[in-house]
Structure formats: structure tokens, C-alpha cells
PDB file of C-alpha atoms and ligand atoms in Angstrom:
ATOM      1  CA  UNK A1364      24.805 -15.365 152.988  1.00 93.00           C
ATOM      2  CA  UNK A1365      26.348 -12.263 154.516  1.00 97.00           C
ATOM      3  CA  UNK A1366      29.606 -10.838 154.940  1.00 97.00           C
ATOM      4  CA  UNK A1367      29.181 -11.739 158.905  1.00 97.00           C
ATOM      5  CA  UNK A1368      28.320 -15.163 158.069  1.00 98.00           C
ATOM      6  CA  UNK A1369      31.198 -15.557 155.603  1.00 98.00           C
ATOM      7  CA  UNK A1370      33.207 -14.178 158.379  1.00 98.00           C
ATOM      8  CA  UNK A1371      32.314 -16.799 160.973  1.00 98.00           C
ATOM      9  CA  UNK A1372      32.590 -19.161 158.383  1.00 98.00           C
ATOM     10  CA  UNK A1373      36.492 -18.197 158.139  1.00 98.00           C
ATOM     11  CA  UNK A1374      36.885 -18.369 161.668  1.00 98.00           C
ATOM     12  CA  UNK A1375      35.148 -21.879 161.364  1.00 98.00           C
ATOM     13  CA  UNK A1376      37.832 -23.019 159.014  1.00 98.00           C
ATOM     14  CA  UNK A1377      40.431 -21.836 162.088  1.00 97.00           C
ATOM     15  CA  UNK A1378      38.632 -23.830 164.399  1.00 98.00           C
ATOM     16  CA  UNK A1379      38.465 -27.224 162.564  1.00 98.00           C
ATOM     17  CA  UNK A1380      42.005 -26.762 161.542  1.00 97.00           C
ATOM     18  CA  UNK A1381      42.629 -26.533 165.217  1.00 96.00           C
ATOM     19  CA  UNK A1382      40.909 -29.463 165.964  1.00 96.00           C
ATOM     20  CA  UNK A1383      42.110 -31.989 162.760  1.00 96.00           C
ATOM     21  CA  UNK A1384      45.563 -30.894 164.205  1.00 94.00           C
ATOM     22  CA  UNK A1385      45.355 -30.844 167.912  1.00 92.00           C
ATOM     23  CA  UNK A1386      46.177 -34.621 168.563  1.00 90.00           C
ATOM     24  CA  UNK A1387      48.325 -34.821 165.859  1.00 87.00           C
ATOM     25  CA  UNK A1388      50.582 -32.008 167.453  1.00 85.00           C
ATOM     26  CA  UNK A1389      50.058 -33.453 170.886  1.00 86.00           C
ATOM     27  CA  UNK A1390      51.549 -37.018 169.756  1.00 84.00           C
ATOM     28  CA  UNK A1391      54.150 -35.338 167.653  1.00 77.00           C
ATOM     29  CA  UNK A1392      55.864 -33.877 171.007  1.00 79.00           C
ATOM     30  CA  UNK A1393      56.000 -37.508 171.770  1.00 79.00           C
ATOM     31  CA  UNK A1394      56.710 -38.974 168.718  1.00 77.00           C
ATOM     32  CA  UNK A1395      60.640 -39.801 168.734  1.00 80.00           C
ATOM     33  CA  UNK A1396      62.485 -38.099 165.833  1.00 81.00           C
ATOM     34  CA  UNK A1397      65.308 -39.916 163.677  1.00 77.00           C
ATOM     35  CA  UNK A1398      65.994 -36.502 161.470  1.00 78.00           C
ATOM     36  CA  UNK A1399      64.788 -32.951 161.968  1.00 80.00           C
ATOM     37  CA  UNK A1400      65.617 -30.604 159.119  1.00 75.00           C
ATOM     38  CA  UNK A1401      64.275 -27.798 161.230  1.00 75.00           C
ATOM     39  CA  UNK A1402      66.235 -24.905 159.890  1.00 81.00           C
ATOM     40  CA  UNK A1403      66.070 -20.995 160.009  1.00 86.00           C
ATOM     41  CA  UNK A1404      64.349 -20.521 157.401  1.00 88.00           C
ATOM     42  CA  UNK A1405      61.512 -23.217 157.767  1.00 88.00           C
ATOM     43  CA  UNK A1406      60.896 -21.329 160.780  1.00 91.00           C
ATOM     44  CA  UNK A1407      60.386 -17.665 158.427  1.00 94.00           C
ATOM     45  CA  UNK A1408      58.097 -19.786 156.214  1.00 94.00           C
ATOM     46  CA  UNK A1409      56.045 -21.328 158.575  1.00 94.00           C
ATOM     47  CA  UNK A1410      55.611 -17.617 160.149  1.00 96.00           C
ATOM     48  CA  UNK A1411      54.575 -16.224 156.811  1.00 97.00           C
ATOM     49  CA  UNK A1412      52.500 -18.808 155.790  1.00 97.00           C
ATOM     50  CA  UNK A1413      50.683 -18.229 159.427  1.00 95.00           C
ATOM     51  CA  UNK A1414      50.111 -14.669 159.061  1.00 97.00           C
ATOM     52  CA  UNK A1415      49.082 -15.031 155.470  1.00 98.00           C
ATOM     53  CA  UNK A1416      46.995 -17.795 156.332  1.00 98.00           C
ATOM     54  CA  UNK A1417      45.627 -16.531 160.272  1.00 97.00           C
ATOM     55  CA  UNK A1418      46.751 -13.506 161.729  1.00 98.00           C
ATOM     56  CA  UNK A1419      46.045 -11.024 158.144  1.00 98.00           C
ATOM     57  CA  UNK A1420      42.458 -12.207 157.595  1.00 98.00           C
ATOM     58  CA  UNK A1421      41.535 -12.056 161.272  1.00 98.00           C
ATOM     59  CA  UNK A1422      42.808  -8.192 161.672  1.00 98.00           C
ATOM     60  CA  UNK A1423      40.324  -7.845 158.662  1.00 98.00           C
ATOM     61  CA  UNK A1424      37.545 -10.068 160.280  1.00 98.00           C
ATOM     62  CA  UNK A1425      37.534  -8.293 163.452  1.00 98.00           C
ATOM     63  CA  UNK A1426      38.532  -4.760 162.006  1.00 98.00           C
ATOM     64  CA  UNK A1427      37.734  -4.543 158.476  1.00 97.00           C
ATOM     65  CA  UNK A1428      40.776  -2.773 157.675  1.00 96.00           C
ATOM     66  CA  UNK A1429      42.846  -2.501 155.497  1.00 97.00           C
ATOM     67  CA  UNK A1430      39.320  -0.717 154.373  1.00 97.00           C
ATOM     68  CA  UNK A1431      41.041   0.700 151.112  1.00 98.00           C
ATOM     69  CA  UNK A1432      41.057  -2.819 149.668  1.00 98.00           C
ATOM     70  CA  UNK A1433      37.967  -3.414 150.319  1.00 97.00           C
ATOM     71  CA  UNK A1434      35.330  -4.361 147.299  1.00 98.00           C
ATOM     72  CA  UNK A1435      31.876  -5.345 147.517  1.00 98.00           C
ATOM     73  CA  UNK A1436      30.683  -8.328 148.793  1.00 98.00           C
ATOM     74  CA  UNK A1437      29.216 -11.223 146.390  1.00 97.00           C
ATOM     75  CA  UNK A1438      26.984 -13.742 148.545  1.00 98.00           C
ATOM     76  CA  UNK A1439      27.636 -16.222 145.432  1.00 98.00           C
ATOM     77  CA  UNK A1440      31.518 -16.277 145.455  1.00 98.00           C
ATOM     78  CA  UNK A1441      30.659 -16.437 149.907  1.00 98.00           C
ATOM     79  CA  UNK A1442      29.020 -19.649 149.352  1.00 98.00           C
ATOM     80  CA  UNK A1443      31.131 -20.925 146.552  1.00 98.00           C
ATOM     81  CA  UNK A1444      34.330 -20.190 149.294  1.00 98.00           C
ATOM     82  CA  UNK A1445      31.965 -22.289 151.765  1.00 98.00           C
ATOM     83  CA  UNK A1446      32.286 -25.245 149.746  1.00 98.00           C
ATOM     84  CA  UNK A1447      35.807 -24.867 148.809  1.00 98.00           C
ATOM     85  CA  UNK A1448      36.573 -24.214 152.496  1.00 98.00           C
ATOM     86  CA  UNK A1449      34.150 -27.895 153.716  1.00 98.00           C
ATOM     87  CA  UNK A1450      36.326 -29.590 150.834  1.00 98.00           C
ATOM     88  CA  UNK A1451      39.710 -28.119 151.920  1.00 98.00           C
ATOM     89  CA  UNK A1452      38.625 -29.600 155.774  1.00 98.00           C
ATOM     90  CA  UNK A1453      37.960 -32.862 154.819  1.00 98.00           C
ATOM     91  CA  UNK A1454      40.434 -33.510 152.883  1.00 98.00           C
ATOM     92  CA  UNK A1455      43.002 -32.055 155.408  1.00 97.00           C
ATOM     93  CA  UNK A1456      41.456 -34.585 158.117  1.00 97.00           C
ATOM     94  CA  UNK A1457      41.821 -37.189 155.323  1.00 97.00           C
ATOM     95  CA  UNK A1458      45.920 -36.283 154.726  1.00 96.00           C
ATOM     96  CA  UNK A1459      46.244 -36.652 158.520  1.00 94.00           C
ATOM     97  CA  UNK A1460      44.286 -39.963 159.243  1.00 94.00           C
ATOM     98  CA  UNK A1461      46.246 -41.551 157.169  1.00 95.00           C
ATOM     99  CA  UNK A1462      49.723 -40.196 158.109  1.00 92.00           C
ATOM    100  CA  UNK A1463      49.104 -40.892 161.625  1.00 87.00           C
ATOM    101  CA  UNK A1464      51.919 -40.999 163.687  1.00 86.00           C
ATOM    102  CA  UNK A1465      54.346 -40.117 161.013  1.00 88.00           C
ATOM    103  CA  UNK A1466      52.488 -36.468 161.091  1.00 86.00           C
ATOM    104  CA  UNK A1467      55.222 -33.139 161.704  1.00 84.00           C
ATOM    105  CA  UNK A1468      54.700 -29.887 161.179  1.00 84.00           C
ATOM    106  CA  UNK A1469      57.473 -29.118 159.498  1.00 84.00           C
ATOM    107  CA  UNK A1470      60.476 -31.281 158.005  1.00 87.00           C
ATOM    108  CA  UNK A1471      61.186 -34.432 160.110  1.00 86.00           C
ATOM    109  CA  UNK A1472      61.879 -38.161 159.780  1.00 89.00           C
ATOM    110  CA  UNK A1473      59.998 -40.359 162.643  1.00 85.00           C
ATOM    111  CA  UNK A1474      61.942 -43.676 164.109  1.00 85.00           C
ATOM    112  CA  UNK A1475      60.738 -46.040 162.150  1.00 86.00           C
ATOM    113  CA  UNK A1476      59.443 -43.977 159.383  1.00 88.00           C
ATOM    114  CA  UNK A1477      57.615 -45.701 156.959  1.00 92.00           C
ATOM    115  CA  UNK A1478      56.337 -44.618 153.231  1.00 95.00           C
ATOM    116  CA  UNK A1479      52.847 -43.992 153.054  1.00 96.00           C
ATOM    117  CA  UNK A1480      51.257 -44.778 149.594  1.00 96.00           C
ATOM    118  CA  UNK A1481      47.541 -45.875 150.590  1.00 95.00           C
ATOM    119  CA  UNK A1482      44.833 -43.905 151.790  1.00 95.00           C
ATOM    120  CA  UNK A1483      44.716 -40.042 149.972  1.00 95.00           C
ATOM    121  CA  UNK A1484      48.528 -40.760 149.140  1.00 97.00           C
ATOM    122  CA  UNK A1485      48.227 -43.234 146.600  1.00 96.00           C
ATOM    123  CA  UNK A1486      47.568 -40.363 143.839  1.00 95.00           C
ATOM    124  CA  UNK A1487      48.955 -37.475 145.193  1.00 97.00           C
ATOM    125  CA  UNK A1488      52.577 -36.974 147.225  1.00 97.00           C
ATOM    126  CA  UNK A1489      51.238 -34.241 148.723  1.00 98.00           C
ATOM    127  CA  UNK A1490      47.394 -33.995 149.688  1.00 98.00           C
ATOM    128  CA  UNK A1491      48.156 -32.097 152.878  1.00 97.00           C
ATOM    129  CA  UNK A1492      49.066 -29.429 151.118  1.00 98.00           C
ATOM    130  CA  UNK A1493      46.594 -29.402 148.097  1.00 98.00           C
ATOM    131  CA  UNK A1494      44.277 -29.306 151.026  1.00 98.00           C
ATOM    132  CA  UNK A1495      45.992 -25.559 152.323  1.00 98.00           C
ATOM    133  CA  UNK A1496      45.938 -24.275 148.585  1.00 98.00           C
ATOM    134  CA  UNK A1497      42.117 -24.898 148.814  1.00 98.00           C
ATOM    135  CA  UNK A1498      41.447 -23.537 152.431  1.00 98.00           C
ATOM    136  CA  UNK A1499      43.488 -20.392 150.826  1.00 98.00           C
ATOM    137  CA  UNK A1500      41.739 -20.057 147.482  1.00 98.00           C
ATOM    138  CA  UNK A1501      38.233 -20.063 150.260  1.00 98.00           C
ATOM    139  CA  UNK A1502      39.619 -17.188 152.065  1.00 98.00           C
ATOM    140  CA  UNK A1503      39.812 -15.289 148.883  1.00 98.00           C
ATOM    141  CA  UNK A1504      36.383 -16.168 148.008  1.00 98.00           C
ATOM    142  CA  UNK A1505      34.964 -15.841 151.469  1.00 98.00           C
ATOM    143  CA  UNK A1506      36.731 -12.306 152.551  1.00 98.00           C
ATOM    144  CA  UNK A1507      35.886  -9.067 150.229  1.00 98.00           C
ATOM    145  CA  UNK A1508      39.563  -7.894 150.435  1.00 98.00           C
ATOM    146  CA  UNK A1509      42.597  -7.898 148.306  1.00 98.00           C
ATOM    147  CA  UNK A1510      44.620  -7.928 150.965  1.00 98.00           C
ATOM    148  CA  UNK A1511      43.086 -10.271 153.650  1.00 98.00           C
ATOM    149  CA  UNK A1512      41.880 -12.195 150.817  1.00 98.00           C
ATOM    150  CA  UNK A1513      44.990 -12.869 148.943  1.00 98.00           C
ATOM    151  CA  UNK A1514      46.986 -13.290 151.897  1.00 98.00           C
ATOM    152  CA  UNK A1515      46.369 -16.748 152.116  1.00 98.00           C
ATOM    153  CA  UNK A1516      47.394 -17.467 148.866  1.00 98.00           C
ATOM    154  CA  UNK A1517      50.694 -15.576 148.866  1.00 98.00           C
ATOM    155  CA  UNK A1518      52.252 -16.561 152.450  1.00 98.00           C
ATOM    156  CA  UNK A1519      51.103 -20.945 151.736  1.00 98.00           C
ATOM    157  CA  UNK A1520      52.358 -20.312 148.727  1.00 98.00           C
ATOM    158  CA  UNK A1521      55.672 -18.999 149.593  1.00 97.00           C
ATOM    159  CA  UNK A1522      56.159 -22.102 151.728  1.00 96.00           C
ATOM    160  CA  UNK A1523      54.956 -24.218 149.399  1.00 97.00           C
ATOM    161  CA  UNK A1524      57.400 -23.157 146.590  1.00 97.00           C
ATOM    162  CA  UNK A1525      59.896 -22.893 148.805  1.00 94.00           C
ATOM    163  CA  UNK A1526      59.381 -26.318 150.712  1.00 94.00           C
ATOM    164  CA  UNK A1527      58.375 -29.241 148.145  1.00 96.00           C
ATOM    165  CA  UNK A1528      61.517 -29.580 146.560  1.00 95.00           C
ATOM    166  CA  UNK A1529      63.388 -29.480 150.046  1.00 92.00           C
ATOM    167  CA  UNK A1530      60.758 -32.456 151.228  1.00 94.00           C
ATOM    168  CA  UNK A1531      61.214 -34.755 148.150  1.00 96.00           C
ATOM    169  CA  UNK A1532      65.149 -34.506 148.475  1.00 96.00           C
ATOM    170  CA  UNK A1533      64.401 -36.154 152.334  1.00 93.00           C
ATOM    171  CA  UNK A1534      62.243 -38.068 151.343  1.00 95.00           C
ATOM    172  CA  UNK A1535      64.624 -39.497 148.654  1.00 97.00           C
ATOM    173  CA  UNK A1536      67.821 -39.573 150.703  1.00 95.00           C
ATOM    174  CA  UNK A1537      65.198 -41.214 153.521  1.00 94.00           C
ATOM    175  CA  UNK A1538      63.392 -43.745 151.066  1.00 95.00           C
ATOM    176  CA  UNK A1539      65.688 -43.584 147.622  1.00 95.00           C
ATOM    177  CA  UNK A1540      63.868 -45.994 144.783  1.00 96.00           C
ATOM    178  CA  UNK A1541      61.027 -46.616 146.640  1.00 96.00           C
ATOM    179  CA  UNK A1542      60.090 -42.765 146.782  1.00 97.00           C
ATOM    180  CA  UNK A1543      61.158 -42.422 142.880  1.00 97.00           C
ATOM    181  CA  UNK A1544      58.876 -45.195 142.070  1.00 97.00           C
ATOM    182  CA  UNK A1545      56.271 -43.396 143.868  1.00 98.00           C
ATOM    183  CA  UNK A1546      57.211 -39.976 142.193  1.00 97.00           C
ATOM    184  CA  UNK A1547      56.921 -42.074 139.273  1.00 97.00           C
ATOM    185  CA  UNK A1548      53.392 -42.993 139.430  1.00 96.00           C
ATOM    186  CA  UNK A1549      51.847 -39.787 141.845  1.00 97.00           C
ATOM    187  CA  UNK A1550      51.396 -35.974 141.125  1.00 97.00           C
ATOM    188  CA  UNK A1551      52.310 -33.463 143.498  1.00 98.00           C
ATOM    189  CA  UNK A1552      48.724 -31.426 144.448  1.00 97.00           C
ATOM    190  CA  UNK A1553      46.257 -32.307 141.722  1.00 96.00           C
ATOM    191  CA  UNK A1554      45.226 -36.216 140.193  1.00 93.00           C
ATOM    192  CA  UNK A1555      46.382 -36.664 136.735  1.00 92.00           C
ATOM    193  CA  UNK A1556      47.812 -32.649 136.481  1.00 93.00           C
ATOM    194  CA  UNK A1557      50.295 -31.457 138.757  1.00 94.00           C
TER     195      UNK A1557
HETATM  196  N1  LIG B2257      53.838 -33.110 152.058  1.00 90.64           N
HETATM  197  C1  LIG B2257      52.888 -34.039 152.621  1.00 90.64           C
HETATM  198  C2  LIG B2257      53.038 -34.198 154.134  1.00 90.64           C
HETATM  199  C3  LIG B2257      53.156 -32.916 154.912  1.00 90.64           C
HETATM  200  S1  LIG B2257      53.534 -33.223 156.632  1.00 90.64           S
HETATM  201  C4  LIG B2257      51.496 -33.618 152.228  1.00 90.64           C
HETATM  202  O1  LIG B2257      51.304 -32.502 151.759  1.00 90.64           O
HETATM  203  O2  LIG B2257      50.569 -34.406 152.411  1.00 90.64           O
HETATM  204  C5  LIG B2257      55.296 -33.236 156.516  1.00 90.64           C
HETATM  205  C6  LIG B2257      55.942 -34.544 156.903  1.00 90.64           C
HETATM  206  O3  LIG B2257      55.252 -35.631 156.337  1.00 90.64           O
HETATM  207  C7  LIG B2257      57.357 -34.636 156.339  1.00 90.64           C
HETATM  208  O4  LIG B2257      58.262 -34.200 157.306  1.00 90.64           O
HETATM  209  C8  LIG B2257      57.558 -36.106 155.985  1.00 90.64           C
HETATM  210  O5  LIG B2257      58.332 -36.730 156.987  1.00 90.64           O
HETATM  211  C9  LIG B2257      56.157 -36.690 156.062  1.00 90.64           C
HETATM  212  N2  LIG B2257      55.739 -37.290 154.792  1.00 90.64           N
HETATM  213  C10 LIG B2257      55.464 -36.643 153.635  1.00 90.64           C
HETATM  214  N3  LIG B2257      55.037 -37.519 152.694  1.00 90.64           N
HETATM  215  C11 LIG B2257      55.057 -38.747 153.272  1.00 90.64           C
HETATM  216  C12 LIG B2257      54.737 -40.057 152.836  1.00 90.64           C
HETATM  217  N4  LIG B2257      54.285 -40.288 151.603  1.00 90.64           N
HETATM  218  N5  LIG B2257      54.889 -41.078 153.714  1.00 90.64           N
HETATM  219  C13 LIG B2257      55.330 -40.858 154.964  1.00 90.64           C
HETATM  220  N6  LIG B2257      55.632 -39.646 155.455  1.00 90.64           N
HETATM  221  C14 LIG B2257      55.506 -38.601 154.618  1.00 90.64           C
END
């Protein structure tokens, strides 16, 4: 492994995020929407959690800069973000297989919404976005940067903080005991932790 190939393997990531999401973003436009909770600031978050995420690694990817927080390159923490990043992948085409057409970026309730609790749901509430905290903790292990590395972790995790508890009000307003039974008996991110 080599910082170039750790590199491309970051861009990889970008690419099969692209293309889990693509059709689900296509069929969203068409998708008719009973509730959007769209607001100002989902739209900051989702920007932050983008650059953190996209647009700070890549200036590092194709630049190297910011050099001053640069540190030397390990080839075993490279291949360690490898796996992290396959696992992060999978289990984000997982989270959207089974959500289907009840897929948004952002806060919305479909027509006909229904509760999903099989599939990748039925232990965690919210696999989609264990699956960003792990494609974030591989772009600190893949890029030799404190900046572009951490980046990741600090713009997902803004939105993350800042969106759960916003999503599991809707979804409790939406779905009232039937979501609080399935609070009851799910974790948020991680099986049997959190
Ligand atoms: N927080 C989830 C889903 C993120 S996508 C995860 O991390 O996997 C965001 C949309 O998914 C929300 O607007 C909500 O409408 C929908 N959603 C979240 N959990 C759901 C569930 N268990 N069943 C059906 N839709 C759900």
C-alpha cells in the first residue's frame, strides 16, 4: 500500500457512494412526499457534513495541502482504513436495499410511509448512519492528515448530533407506539451498545 493507492482508494469510496445512491435519489424526485421537515438548517448540516466528508479530503487528495498537517504515512493503518471503508460500503448498500422507496436524503415522510424493522433495521434504528461514521473513521485511517483526515469525522458528526434526535421526534409523531416499541428493543448505531 501507498499513499497514492490509499488515495484512489478514497476516491473509490466517492464513487460507490455515488452509485449505492444514484437510483435511490433518482426515485426520490419521484417519490410523493406526505411531510418534508426540510429546514434551514438541515440544509447547513448537510453542507458541512459534505465538505467534511468530500470536498476537504479531495483538496488534500489532489493537492496535498494543508501540507502543515501532514504526518507520515503508515501502509498498516492504509489497509486497516481499506477494510473499514469495504465494510462502511456494504453496509450503506445494505441500509438502502432495505429502505427502498422510503429512502430521503434528508428529513421526509413518504405517502404511505411504512416502519421498517426487518432487514439491517431490526437491531439498529439507524444503520445508514453507523455506515457514514465508518466511511469517516476510513478517511482518517486512509489520509495522512489531521485536517483532511478528521474532517470526516467532525462535519458527519455535526449532523449526526444535531439530526437523530430531530428524526426520532418524526418518526414518533409519524409512527407513535409502534416506533417506541421499536426504540424499545433497537440501539441507535452499534448492536447491543449505543
Ligand atoms: N436514520 C436512518 C435513515 C436515514 S434516511 C438510518 O440511519 O438508517 C432518512 C429517512 O429515513 C428519514 O427521513 C425517515 O423518513 C426514514 N426512516 C428512518 N428510519 C426509518 C425506519 N425505521 N422505517 C422507515 N423509514 C425510516
Amino acid at each position: 500500500m501507498t499513499l497514492l493507492i490509499a488515495k484512489l482508494m478514497w476516491g473509490l469510496g466517492c464513487v460507490a457512494y455515488f452509485c449505492i445512491r444514484y437510483p435511490h435519489q433518482r426515485r426520490a424526485r419521484k417519490t410523493a412526499v406526505a411531510q418534508r421537515r426540510v429546514t434551514g438548517l438541515e440544509r447547513a448540516l448537510m453542507a458541512i457534513s459534505y465538505s467534511g466528508l468530500g470536498v476537504v479530503p479531495l483538496i488534500y487528495v489532489v493537492t496535498d495541502q494543508p501540507a502543515f498537517a501532514t504526518y507520515p504515512f503508515s501502509p498498516v493503518l492504509a489497509w486497516l482504513g481499506t477494510l473499514v471503508l469495504i465494510a462502511a460500503m456494504v453496509l450503506l448498500y445494505r441500509t438502502h436495499r432495505d429502505l427502498g422507496r422510503l429512502w430521503s436524503i434528508s428529513l421526509e415522510i413518504r405517502d404511505r410511509h411504512q416502519l421498517v424493522t426487518h432487514g439491517i433495521y431490526e437491531k439498529l434504528r439507524h444503520p445508514m448512519y453507523s455506515s457514514f461514521w465508518l466511511w469517516a473513521i476510513s478517511q482518517a485511517l486512509l489520509l495522512p492528515n489531521w485536517i483532511a483526515g478528521c474532517a470526516g469525522l467532525v462535519g458527519f458528526g455535526i449532523l449526526y448530533f444535531a439530526r437523530v434526535g430531530h428524526e426520532e421526534r418524526m418518526m414518533l409523531e409519524t409512527f407513535g407506539s409502534d416506533y417506541r416499541a421499536y426504540m424499545a428493543r433497537t440501539h441507535r448505531l452499534i448492536p447491543g451498545i449505543y
